[in-house]
Amino acid sequence: MLYQQRDRLGLAEERYEEALRICTFLEGKGCERALYISSLLGCVYSKQGRVDDALRIHKRVLRRLHRLHGDQHDTVAGVLCTVADLLRRKGRLEESKAKLEEAYAILVGLHGEDHEGVAQALSSIALVLKEQGKVVEAVAMQEKALGIKRRTLVGSDRNGVAEELLNLGMSYKEQGMLEEALGRYEEGLG
């Protein structure tokens, strides 16, 4: 991960591929560690702009996680969100939204509505809705995510609330709702 943080993605790719070969040799390709390393490699591909490669890897990881953990697991929901983001980047918005809705349902089933992961899934759905031109629905989703973040985030995690407020401000501004936008911007920056 250090290589990813320092923008040495080529080296990170080499190291993850090597780690994956070793792990697969020692533990088999379906083991939890190999799936984690594969997911990290997919993140490197994504950062390199290799969205198709990243999507291929994350879909494979998702299939194996389904077999390993079943459908109701945090890790499954997390990888569903990653796959959804990659699909969104490719312009496959309906598929992206479906994956996010699946992740949302898993997270609500595991944690209830008031959970940070649920709020993040809603924020991601809002982004897809916005890209589909469904701005009113997107804002409603952002407001719901904001409410959850207000109730659940504390301390340094409050930055997530500020970020959501700024995103909402931008959405309101794009709709010409300048008073609402200003209110959200001021609260987010305050």
PDB file of N, CA and C in Angstrom, residues 39-141:
ATOM      1  N   SER A  39      -7.671  -7.843  -4.642  1.00  0.00           N
ATOM      2  CA  SER A  39      -8.418  -6.599  -4.559  1.00  0.00           C
ATOM      3  C   SER A  39      -7.474  -5.400  -4.574  1.00  0.00           C
ATOM      4  N   LEU A  40      -6.353  -5.486  -3.859  1.00  0.00           N
ATOM      5  CA  LEU A  40      -5.358  -4.409  -3.871  1.00  0.00           C
ATOM      6  C   LEU A  40      -4.777  -4.222  -5.267  1.00  0.00           C
ATOM      7  N   LEU A  41      -4.524  -5.322  -5.956  1.00  0.00           N
ATOM      8  CA  LEU A  41      -4.019  -5.248  -7.325  1.00  0.00           C
ATOM      9  C   LEU A  41      -5.055  -4.567  -8.231  1.00  0.00           C
ATOM     10  N   GLY A  42      -6.315  -4.887  -8.027  1.00  0.00           N
ATOM     11  CA  GLY A  42      -7.378  -4.227  -8.783  1.00  0.00           C
ATOM     12  C   GLY A  42      -7.407  -2.730  -8.523  1.00  0.00           C
ATOM     13  N   CYS A  43      -7.139  -2.327  -7.292  1.00  0.00           N
ATOM     14  CA  CYS A  43      -7.089  -0.890  -6.960  1.00  0.00           C
ATOM     15  C   CYS A  43      -5.933  -0.212  -7.688  1.00  0.00           C
ATOM     16  N   VAL A  44      -4.801  -0.905  -7.797  1.00  0.00           N
ATOM     17  CA  VAL A  44      -3.669  -0.354  -8.547  1.00  0.00           C
ATOM     18  C   VAL A  44      -4.063  -0.166 -10.006  1.00  0.00           C
ATOM     19  N   TYR A  45      -4.679  -1.187 -10.593  1.00  0.00           N
ATOM     20  CA  TYR A  45      -5.120  -1.079 -11.985  1.00  0.00           C
ATOM     21  C   TYR A  45      -6.065   0.105 -12.155  1.00  0.00           C
ATOM     22  N   SER A  46      -6.979   0.275 -11.202  1.00  0.00           N
ATOM     23  CA  SER A  46      -7.925   1.379 -11.267  1.00  0.00           C
ATOM     24  C   SER A  46      -7.191   2.722 -11.252  1.00  0.00           C
ATOM     25  N   LYS A  47      -6.226   2.856 -10.369  1.00  0.00           N
ATOM     26  CA  LYS A  47      -5.461   4.108 -10.286  1.00  0.00           C
ATOM     27  C   LYS A  47      -4.630   4.344 -11.539  1.00  0.00           C
ATOM     28  N   GLN A  48      -4.264   3.265 -12.219  1.00  0.00           N
ATOM     29  CA  GLN A  48      -3.510   3.386 -13.470  1.00  0.00           C
ATOM     30  C   GLN A  48      -4.432   3.690 -14.651  1.00  0.00           C
ATOM     31  N   GLY A  49      -5.734   3.716 -14.401  1.00  0.00           N
ATOM     32  CA  GLY A  49      -6.689   3.957 -15.476  1.00  0.00           C
ATOM     33  C   GLY A  49      -7.063   2.691 -16.242  1.00  0.00           C
ATOM     34  N   ARG A  50      -6.646   1.550 -15.742  1.00  0.00           N
ATOM     35  CA  ARG A  50      -6.941   0.263 -16.378  1.00  0.00           C
ATOM     36  C   ARG A  50      -8.252  -0.282 -15.802  1.00  0.00           C
ATOM     37  N   VAL A  51      -9.341   0.400 -16.104  1.00  0.00           N
ATOM     38  CA  VAL A  51     -10.631   0.113 -15.498  1.00  0.00           C
ATOM     39  C   VAL A  51     -11.127  -1.287 -15.860  1.00  0.00           C
ATOM     40  N   ASP A  52     -10.935  -1.713 -17.103  1.00  0.00           N
ATOM     41  CA  ASP A  52     -11.380  -3.056 -17.501  1.00  0.00           C
ATOM     42  C   ASP A  52     -10.659  -4.137 -16.706  1.00  0.00           C
ATOM     43  N   ASP A  53      -9.338  -3.981 -16.532  1.00  0.00           N
ATOM     44  CA  ASP A  53      -8.568  -4.958 -15.743  1.00  0.00           C
ATOM     45  C   ASP A  53      -9.021  -4.951 -14.293  1.00  0.00           C
ATOM     46  N   ALA A  54      -9.229  -3.759 -13.742  1.00  0.00           N
ATOM     47  CA  ALA A  54      -9.675  -3.641 -12.354  1.00  0.00           C
ATOM     48  C   ALA A  54     -11.047  -4.285 -12.182  1.00  0.00           C
ATOM     49  N   LEU A  55     -11.936  -4.038 -13.117  1.00  0.00           N
ATOM     50  CA  LEU A  55     -13.284  -4.598 -13.047  1.00  0.00           C
ATOM     51  C   LEU A  55     -13.235  -6.123 -13.118  1.00  0.00           C
ATOM     52  N   ARG A  56     -12.418  -6.650 -14.011  1.00  0.00           N
ATOM     53  CA  ARG A  56     -12.281  -8.107 -14.144  1.00  0.00           C
ATOM     54  C   ARG A  56     -11.823  -8.723 -12.820  1.00  0.00           C
ATOM     55  N   ILE A  57     -10.817  -8.133 -12.211  1.00  0.00           N
ATOM     56  CA  ILE A  57     -10.288  -8.677 -10.951  1.00  0.00           C
ATOM     57  C   ILE A  57     -11.325  -8.581  -9.835  1.00  0.00           C
ATOM     58  N   HIS A  58     -11.963  -7.428  -9.700  1.00  0.00           N
ATOM     59  CA  HIS A  58     -12.922  -7.254  -8.611  1.00  0.00           C
ATOM     60  C   HIS A  58     -14.150  -8.142  -8.783  1.00  0.00           C
ATOM     61  N   LYS A  59     -14.576  -8.377 -10.021  1.00  0.00           N
ATOM     62  CA  LYS A  59     -15.692  -9.306 -10.240  1.00  0.00           C
ATOM     63  C   LYS A  59     -15.296 -10.726  -9.834  1.00  0.00           C
ATOM     64  N   ARG A  60     -14.067 -11.110 -10.149  1.00  0.00           N
ATOM     65  CA  ARG A  60     -13.586 -12.435  -9.749  1.00  0.00           C
ATOM     66  C   ARG A  60     -13.522 -12.538  -8.224  1.00  0.00           C
ATOM     67  N   VAL A  61     -13.002 -11.503  -7.574  1.00  0.00           N
ATOM     68  CA  VAL A  61     -12.950 -11.480  -6.110  1.00  0.00           C
ATOM     69  C   VAL A  61     -14.358 -11.587  -5.540  1.00  0.00           C
ATOM     70  N   LEU A  62     -15.298 -10.863  -6.121  1.00  0.00           N
ATOM     71  CA  LEU A  62     -16.680 -10.888  -5.650  1.00  0.00           C
ATOM     72  C   LEU A  62     -17.278 -12.290  -5.739  1.00  0.00           C
ATOM     73  N   ARG A  63     -17.055 -12.961  -6.860  1.00  0.00           N
ATOM     74  CA  ARG A  63     -17.572 -14.337  -7.006  1.00  0.00           C
ATOM     75  C   ARG A  63     -17.004 -15.251  -5.923  1.00  0.00           C
ATOM     76  N   ARG A  64     -15.712 -15.140  -5.677  1.00  0.00           N
ATOM     77  CA  ARG A  64     -15.069 -15.998  -4.663  1.00  0.00           C
ATOM     78  C   ARG A  64     -15.525 -15.641  -3.248  1.00  0.00           C
ATOM     79  N   LEU A  65     -15.748 -14.359  -3.005  1.00  0.00           N
ATOM     80  CA  LEU A  65     -16.243 -13.954  -1.683  1.00  0.00           C
ATOM     81  C   LEU A  65     -17.654 -14.483  -1.443  1.00  0.00           C
ATOM     82  N   HIS A  66     -18.484 -14.476  -2.494  1.00  0.00           N
ATOM     83  CA  HIS A  66     -19.833 -15.049  -2.375  1.00  0.00           C
ATOM     84  C   HIS A  66     -19.743 -16.516  -1.957  1.00  0.00           C
ATOM     85  N   ARG A  67     -18.821 -17.248  -2.570  1.00  0.00           N
ATOM     86  CA  ARG A  67     -18.653 -18.662  -2.215  1.00  0.00           C
ATOM     87  C   ARG A  67     -18.105 -18.824  -0.808  1.00  0.00           C
ATOM     88  N   LEU A  68     -17.208 -17.952  -0.412  1.00  0.00           N
ATOM     89  CA  LEU A  68     -16.540 -18.056   0.886  1.00  0.00           C
ATOM     90  C   LEU A  68     -17.442 -17.593   2.029  1.00  0.00           C
ATOM     91  N   HIS A  69     -18.146 -16.478   1.857  1.00  0.00           N
ATOM     92  CA  HIS A  69     -18.910 -15.867   2.954  1.00  0.00           C
ATOM     93  C   HIS A  69     -20.416 -15.870   2.766  1.00  0.00           C
ATOM     94  N   GLY A  70     -20.893 -16.200   1.581  1.00  0.00           N
ATOM     95  CA  GLY A  70     -22.308 -16.050   1.304  1.00  0.00           C
ATOM     96  C   GLY A  70     -22.602 -14.614   0.898  1.00  0.00           C
ATOM     97  N   ASP A  71     -23.886 -14.280   0.847  1.00  0.00           N
ATOM     98  CA  ASP A  71     -24.284 -12.960   0.357  1.00  0.00           C
ATOM     99  C   ASP A  71     -24.290 -11.879   1.430  1.00  0.00           C
ATOM    100  N   GLN A  72     -24.411 -12.246   2.676  1.00  0.00           N
ATOM    101  CA  GLN A  72     -24.589 -11.260   3.746  1.00  0.00           C
ATOM    102  C   GLN A  72     -23.293 -11.065   4.529  1.00  0.00           C
ATOM    103  N   HIS A  73     -22.362 -10.326   3.955  1.00  0.00           N
ATOM    104  CA  HIS A  73     -21.064 -10.090   4.598  1.00  0.00           C
ATOM    105  C   HIS A  73     -20.556  -8.701   4.224  1.00  0.00           C
ATOM    106  N   ASP A  74     -19.928  -8.020   5.181  1.00  0.00           N
ATOM    107  CA  ASP A  74     -19.396  -6.675   4.936  1.00  0.00           C
ATOM    108  C   ASP A  74     -18.432  -6.629   3.759  1.00  0.00           C
ATOM    109  N   THR A  75     -17.571  -7.617   3.663  1.00  0.00           N
ATOM    110  CA  THR A  75     -16.584  -7.630   2.587  1.00  0.00           C
ATOM    111  C   THR A  75     -17.253  -7.744   1.229  1.00  0.00           C
ATOM    112  N   VAL A  76     -18.299  -8.549   1.147  1.00  0.00           N
ATOM    113  CA  VAL A  76     -19.059  -8.678  -0.100  1.00  0.00           C
ATOM    114  C   VAL A  76     -19.648  -7.313  -0.472  1.00  0.00           C
ATOM    115  N   ALA A  77     -20.229  -6.626   0.507  1.00  0.00           N
ATOM    116  CA  ALA A  77     -20.817  -5.299   0.243  1.00  0.00           C
ATOM    117  C   ALA A  77     -19.741  -4.317  -0.212  1.00  0.00           C
ATOM    118  N   GLY A  78     -18.565  -4.366   0.415  1.00  0.00           N
ATOM    119  CA  GLY A  78     -17.480  -3.461   0.030  1.00  0.00           C
ATOM    120  C   GLY A  78     -17.019  -3.672  -1.397  1.00  0.00           C
ATOM    121  N   VAL A  79     -16.874  -4.921  -1.789  1.00  0.00           N
ATOM    122  CA  VAL A  79     -16.434  -5.208  -3.154  1.00  0.00           C
ATOM    123  C   VAL A  79     -17.543  -4.880  -4.153  1.00  0.00           C
ATOM    124  N   LEU A  80     -18.790  -5.078  -3.769  1.00  0.00           N
ATOM    125  CA  LEU A  80     -19.899  -4.658  -4.633  1.00  0.00           C
ATOM    126  C   LEU A  80     -19.820  -3.156  -4.913  1.00  0.00           C
ATOM    127  N   CYS A  81     -19.493  -2.368  -3.893  1.00  0.00           N
ATOM    128  CA  CYS A  81     -19.360  -0.915  -4.072  1.00  0.00           C
ATOM    129  C   CYS A  81     -18.196  -0.587  -5.000  1.00  0.00           C
ATOM    130  N   THR A  82     -17.109  -1.338  -4.887  1.00  0.00           N
ATOM    131  CA  THR A  82     -15.959  -1.117  -5.762  1.00  0.00           C
ATOM    132  C   THR A  82     -16.318  -1.448  -7.204  1.00  0.00           C
ATOM    133  N   VAL A  83     -16.984  -2.575  -7.411  1.00  0.00           N
ATOM    134  CA  VAL A  83     -17.425  -2.967  -8.755  1.00  0.00           C
ATOM    135  C   VAL A  83     -18.375  -1.897  -9.308  1.00  0.00           C
ATOM    136  N   ALA A  84     -19.273  -1.420  -8.470  1.00  0.00           N
ATOM    137  CA  ALA A  84     -20.222  -0.391  -8.901  1.00  0.00           C
ATOM    138  C   ALA A  84     -19.497   0.881  -9.343  1.00  0.00           C
ATOM    139  N   ASP A  85     -18.477   1.277  -8.596  1.00  0.00           N
ATOM    140  CA  ASP A  85     -17.724   2.479  -8.967  1.00  0.00           C
ATOM    141  C   ASP A  85     -17.034   2.291 -10.316  1.00  0.00           C
ATOM    142  N   LEU A  86     -16.476   1.125 -10.538  1.00  0.00           N
ATOM    143  CA  LEU A  86     -15.811   0.855 -11.813  1.00  0.00           C
ATOM    144  C   LEU A  86     -16.818   0.847 -12.962  1.00  0.00           C
ATOM    145  N   LEU A  87     -17.981   0.268 -12.729  1.00  0.00           N
ATOM    146  CA  LEU A  87     -19.035   0.278 -13.746  1.00  0.00           C
ATOM    147  C   LEU A  87     -19.479   1.710 -14.040  1.00  0.00           C
ATOM    148  N   ARG A  88     -19.589   2.531 -12.989  1.00  0.00           N
ATOM    149  CA  ARG A  88     -19.963   3.941 -13.181  1.00  0.00           C
ATOM    150  C   ARG A  88     -18.918   4.654 -14.028  1.00  0.00           C
ATOM    151  N   ARG A  89     -17.654   4.390 -13.760  1.00  0.00           N
ATOM    152  CA  ARG A  89     -16.583   5.025 -14.528  1.00  0.00           C
ATOM    153  C   ARG A  89     -16.622   4.622 -15.997  1.00  0.00           C
ATOM    154  N   LYS A  90     -17.158   3.442 -16.285  1.00  0.00           N
ATOM    155  CA  LYS A  90     -17.291   2.980 -17.665  1.00  0.00           C
ATOM    156  C   LYS A  90     -18.601   3.464 -18.304  1.00  0.00           C
ATOM    157  N   GLY A  91     -19.409   4.185 -17.532  1.00  0.00           N
ATOM    158  CA  GLY A  91     -20.672   4.690 -18.061  1.00  0.00           C
ATOM    159  C   GLY A  91     -21.809   3.698 -18.000  1.00  0.00           C
ATOM    160  N   ARG A  92     -21.623   2.603 -17.315  1.00  0.00           N
ATOM    161  CA  ARG A  92     -22.650   1.567 -17.191  1.00  0.00           C
ATOM    162  C   ARG A  92     -23.455   1.848 -15.913  1.00  0.00           C
ATOM    163  N   LEU A  93     -24.249   2.911 -15.973  1.00  0.00           N
ATOM    164  CA  LEU A  93     -24.873   3.466 -14.782  1.00  0.00           C
ATOM    165  C   LEU A  93     -25.958   2.583 -14.181  1.00  0.00           C
ATOM    166  N   GLU A  94     -26.768   1.947 -14.991  1.00  0.00           N
ATOM    167  CA  GLU A  94     -27.825   1.069 -14.452  1.00  0.00           C
ATOM    168  C   GLU A  94     -27.212  -0.110 -13.702  1.00  0.00           C
ATOM    169  N   GLU A  95     -26.177  -0.719 -14.281  1.00  0.00           N
ATOM    170  CA  GLU A  95     -25.505  -1.834 -13.607  1.00  0.00           C
ATOM    171  C   GLU A  95     -24.854  -1.361 -12.312  1.00  0.00           C
ATOM    172  N   SER A  96     -24.256  -0.194 -12.362  1.00  0.00           N
ATOM    173  CA  SER A  96     -23.621   0.379 -11.181  1.00  0.00           C
ATOM    174  C   SER A  96     -24.640   0.568 -10.065  1.00  0.00           C
ATOM    175  N   LYS A  97     -25.752   1.168 -10.415  1.00  0.00           N
ATOM    176  CA  LYS A  97     -26.805   1.417  -9.420  1.00  0.00           C
ATOM    177  C   LYS A  97     -27.325   0.111  -8.830  1.00  0.00           C
ATOM    178  N   ALA A  98     -27.486  -0.899  -9.650  1.00  0.00           N
ATOM    179  CA  ALA A  98     -27.972  -2.194  -9.160  1.00  0.00           C
ATOM    180  C   ALA A  98     -26.993  -2.799  -8.150  1.00  0.00           C
ATOM    181  N   LYS A  99     -25.708  -2.706  -8.428  1.00  0.00           N
ATOM    182  CA  LYS A  99     -24.692  -3.235  -7.493  1.00  0.00           C
ATOM    183  C   LYS A  99     -24.718  -2.450  -6.183  1.00  0.00           C
ATOM    184  N   LEU A 100     -24.872  -1.133  -6.283  1.00  0.00           N
ATOM    185  CA  LEU A 100     -24.921  -0.304  -5.074  1.00  0.00           C
ATOM    186  C   LEU A 100     -26.165  -0.604  -4.250  1.00  0.00           C
ATOM    187  N   GLU A 101     -27.279  -0.826  -4.922  1.00  0.00           N
ATOM    188  CA  GLU A 101     -28.501  -1.172  -4.199  1.00  0.00           C
ATOM    189  C   GLU A 101     -28.367  -2.528  -3.507  1.00  0.00           C
ATOM    190  N   GLU A 102     -27.666  -3.445  -4.141  1.00  0.00           N
ATOM    191  CA  GLU A 102     -27.405  -4.750  -3.521  1.00  0.00           C
ATOM    192  C   GLU A 102     -26.514  -4.576  -2.281  1.00  0.00           C
ATOM    193  N   ALA A 103     -25.474  -3.763  -2.402  1.00  0.00           N
ATOM    194  CA  ALA A 103     -24.587  -3.495  -1.257  1.00  0.00           C
ATOM    195  C   ALA A 103     -25.357  -2.816  -0.134  1.00  0.00           C
ATOM    196  N   TYR A 104     -26.190  -1.849  -0.497  1.00  0.00           N
ATOM    197  CA  TYR A 104     -27.016  -1.137   0.479  1.00  0.00           C
ATOM    198  C   TYR A 104     -27.892  -2.126   1.248  1.00  0.00           C
ATOM    199  N   ALA A 105     -28.558  -3.020   0.545  1.00  0.00           N
ATOM    200  CA  ALA A 105     -29.440  -4.001   1.185  1.00  0.00           C
ATOM    201  C   ALA A 105     -28.649  -4.903   2.141  1.00  0.00           C
ATOM    202  N   ILE A 106     -27.463  -5.316   1.727  1.00  0.00           N
ATOM    203  CA  ILE A 106     -26.623  -6.153   2.598  1.00  0.00           C
ATOM    204  C   ILE A 106     -26.260  -5.384   3.864  1.00  0.00           C
ATOM    205  N   LEU A 107     -25.811  -4.148   3.690  1.00  0.00           N
ATOM    206  CA  LEU A 107     -25.367  -3.350   4.840  1.00  0.00           C
ATOM    207  C   LEU A 107     -26.513  -3.040   5.796  1.00  0.00           C
ATOM    208  N   VAL A 108     -27.681  -2.712   5.266  1.00  0.00           N
ATOM    209  CA  VAL A 108     -28.844  -2.472   6.130  1.00  0.00           C
ATOM    210  C   VAL A 108     -29.208  -3.752   6.870  1.00  0.00           C
ATOM    211  N   GLY A 109     -29.153  -4.891   6.170  1.00  0.00           N
ATOM    212  CA  GLY A 109     -29.451  -6.166   6.820  1.00  0.00           C
ATOM    213  C   GLY A 109     -28.469  -6.504   7.933  1.00  0.00           C
ATOM    214  N   LEU A 110     -27.224  -6.145   7.753  1.00  0.00           N
ATOM    215  CA  LEU A 110     -26.198  -6.444   8.760  1.00  0.00           C
ATOM    216  C   LEU A 110     -26.176  -5.445   9.917  1.00  0.00           C
ATOM    217  N   HIS A 111     -26.384  -4.162   9.603  1.00  0.00           N
ATOM    218  CA  HIS A 111     -26.136  -3.106  10.593  1.00  0.00           C
ATOM    219  C   HIS A 111     -27.330  -2.216  10.906  1.00  0.00           C
ATOM    220  N   GLY A 112     -28.409  -2.309  10.139  1.00  0.00           N
ATOM    221  CA  GLY A 112     -29.502  -1.356  10.289  1.00  0.00           C
ATOM    222  C   GLY A 112     -29.195  -0.101   9.488  1.00  0.00           C
ATOM    223  N   GLU A 113     -30.129   0.840   9.495  1.00  0.00           N
ATOM    224  CA  GLU A 113     -29.991   2.060   8.690  1.00  0.00           C
ATOM    225  C   GLU A 113     -28.880   2.987   9.177  1.00  0.00           C
ATOM    226  N   ASP A 114     -28.682   3.069  10.477  1.00  0.00           N
ATOM    227  CA  ASP A 114     -27.726   4.036  11.025  1.00  0.00           C
ATOM    228  C   ASP A 114     -26.322   3.439  11.104  1.00  0.00           C
ATOM    229  N   HIS A 115     -25.664   3.394   9.962  1.00  0.00           N
ATOM    230  CA  HIS A 115     -24.303   2.860   9.888  1.00  0.00           C
ATOM    231  C   HIS A 115     -23.545   3.630   8.808  1.00  0.00           C
ATOM    232  N   GLU A 116     -22.290   3.886   9.068  1.00  0.00           N
ATOM    233  CA  GLU A 116     -21.457   4.649   8.139  1.00  0.00           C
ATOM    234  C   GLU A 116     -21.421   4.012   6.743  1.00  0.00           C
ATOM    235  N   GLY A 117     -21.336   2.691   6.671  1.00  0.00           N
ATOM    236  CA  GLY A 117     -21.315   2.008   5.376  1.00  0.00           C
ATOM    237  C   GLY A 117     -22.607   2.207   4.595  1.00  0.00           C
ATOM    238  N   VAL A 118     -23.723   2.243   5.305  1.00  0.00           N
ATOM    239  CA  VAL A 118     -25.026   2.491   4.668  1.00  0.00           C
ATOM    240  C   VAL A 118     -25.039   3.900   4.079  1.00  0.00           C
ATOM    241  N   ALA A 119     -24.538   4.863   4.859  1.00  0.00           N
ATOM    242  CA  ALA A 119     -24.476   6.246   4.376  1.00  0.00           C
ATOM    243  C   ALA A 119     -23.590   6.355   3.140  1.00  0.00           C
ATOM    244  N   GLN A 120     -22.464   5.657   3.141  1.00  0.00           N
ATOM    245  CA  GLN A 120     -21.565   5.711   1.984  1.00  0.00           C
ATOM    246  C   GLN A 120     -22.223   5.094   0.752  1.00  0.00           C
ATOM    247  N   ALA A 121     -22.940   3.993   0.940  1.00  0.00           N
ATOM    248  CA  ALA A 121     -23.650   3.373  -0.189  1.00  0.00           C
ATOM    249  C   ALA A 121     -24.687   4.344  -0.760  1.00  0.00           C
ATOM    250  N   LEU A 122     -25.415   5.041   0.122  1.00  0.00           N
ATOM    251  CA  LEU A 122     -26.402   6.023  -0.342  1.00  0.00           C
ATOM    252  C   LEU A 122     -25.733   7.168  -1.098  1.00  0.00           C
ATOM    253  N   SER A 123     -24.585   7.628  -0.609  1.00  0.00           N
ATOM    254  CA  SER A 123     -23.849   8.695  -1.304  1.00  0.00           C
ATOM    255  C   SER A 123     -23.421   8.239  -2.692  1.00  0.00           C
ATOM    256  N   SER A 124     -23.010   6.987  -2.797  1.00  0.00           N
ATOM    257  CA  SER A 124     -22.592   6.451  -4.101  1.00  0.00           C
ATOM    258  C   SER A 124     -23.789   6.315  -5.042  1.00  0.00           C
ATOM    259  N   ILE A 125     -24.920   5.883  -4.511  1.00  0.00           N
ATOM    260  CA  ILE A 125     -26.138   5.811  -5.330  1.00  0.00           C
ATOM    261  C   ILE A 125     -26.501   7.216  -5.820  1.00  0.00           C
ATOM    262  N   ALA A 126     -26.369   8.201  -4.939  1.00  0.00           N
ATOM    263  CA  ALA A 126     -26.674   9.590  -5.314  1.00  0.00           C
ATOM    264  C   ALA A 126     -25.785  10.047  -6.467  1.00  0.00           C
ATOM    265  N   LEU A 127     -24.518   9.667  -6.440  1.00  0.00           N
ATOM    266  CA  LEU A 127     -23.603  10.046  -7.521  1.00  0.00           C
ATOM    267  C   LEU A 127     -24.054   9.457  -8.854  1.00  0.00           C
ATOM    268  N   VAL A 128     -24.471   8.196  -8.836  1.00  0.00           N
ATOM    269  CA  VAL A 128     -24.959   7.558 -10.060  1.00  0.00           C
ATOM    270  C   VAL A 128     -26.236   8.251 -10.538  1.00  0.00           C
ATOM    271  N   LEU A 129     -27.155   8.509  -9.615  1.00  0.00           N
ATOM    272  CA  LEU A 129     -28.398   9.191  -9.987  1.00  0.00           C
ATOM    273  C   LEU A 129     -28.107  10.554 -10.611  1.00  0.00           C
ATOM    274  N   LYS A 130     -27.152  11.258 -10.027  1.00  0.00           N
ATOM    275  CA  LYS A 130     -26.777  12.570 -10.558  1.00  0.00           C
ATOM    276  C   LYS A 130     -26.243  12.439 -11.984  1.00  0.00           C
ATOM    277  N   GLU A 131     -25.418  11.422 -12.225  1.00  0.00           N
ATOM    278  CA  GLU A 131     -24.870  11.211 -13.568  1.00  0.00           C
ATOM    279  C   GLU A 131     -25.953  10.781 -14.553  1.00  0.00           C
ATOM    280  N   GLN A 132     -27.024  10.182 -14.042  1.00  0.00           N
ATOM    281  CA  GLN A 132     -28.158   9.813 -14.895  1.00  0.00           C
ATOM    282  C   GLN A 132     -29.078  11.003 -15.156  1.00  0.00           C
ATOM    283  N   GLY A 133     -28.779  12.132 -14.527  1.00  0.00           N
ATOM    284  CA  GLY A 133     -29.616  13.315 -14.691  1.00  0.00           C
ATOM    285  C   GLY A 133     -30.802  13.351 -13.747  1.00  0.00           C
ATOM    286  N   LYS A 134     -30.842  12.456 -12.800  1.00  0.00           N
ATOM    287  CA  LYS A 134     -31.942  12.388 -11.822  1.00  0.00           C
ATOM    288  C   LYS A 134     -31.532  13.162 -10.575  1.00  0.00           C
ATOM    289  N   VAL A 135     -31.406  14.461 -10.742  1.00  0.00           N
ATOM    290  CA  VAL A 135     -30.811  15.311  -9.716  1.00  0.00           C
ATOM    291  C   VAL A 135     -31.669  15.378  -8.454  1.00  0.00           C
ATOM    292  N   VAL A 136     -32.976  15.456  -8.596  1.00  0.00           N
ATOM    293  CA  VAL A 136     -33.863  15.546  -7.432  1.00  0.00           C
ATOM    294  C   VAL A 136     -33.737  14.277  -6.581  1.00  0.00           C
ATOM    295  N   GLU A 137     -33.753  13.119  -7.245  1.00  0.00           N
ATOM    296  CA  GLU A 137     -33.580  11.853  -6.521  1.00  0.00           C
ATOM    297  C   GLU A 137     -32.204  11.793  -5.868  1.00  0.00           C
ATOM    298  N   ALA A 138     -31.194  12.298  -6.563  1.00  0.00           N
ATOM    299  CA  ALA A 138     -29.832  12.293  -6.027  1.00  0.00           C
ATOM    300  C   ALA A 138     -29.750  13.125  -4.753  1.00  0.00           C
ATOM    301  N   VAL A 139     -30.366  14.296  -4.764  1.00  0.00           N
ATOM    302  CA  VAL A 139     -30.343  15.164  -3.588  1.00  0.00           C
ATOM    303  C   VAL A 139     -31.047  14.490  -2.408  1.00  0.00           C
ATOM    304  N   ALA A 140     -32.170  13.852  -2.667  1.00  0.00           N
ATOM    305  CA  ALA A 140     -32.884  13.139  -1.603  1.00  0.00           C
ATOM    306  C   ALA A 140     -31.998  12.057  -0.987  1.00  0.00           C
ATOM    307  N   MET A 141     -31.253  11.354  -1.835  1.00  0.00           N
ATOM    308  CA  MET A 141     -30.345  10.309  -1.371  1.00  0.00           C
ATOM    309  C   MET A 141     -29.203  10.916  -0.547  1.00  0.00           C
TER     310      MET A 141
END
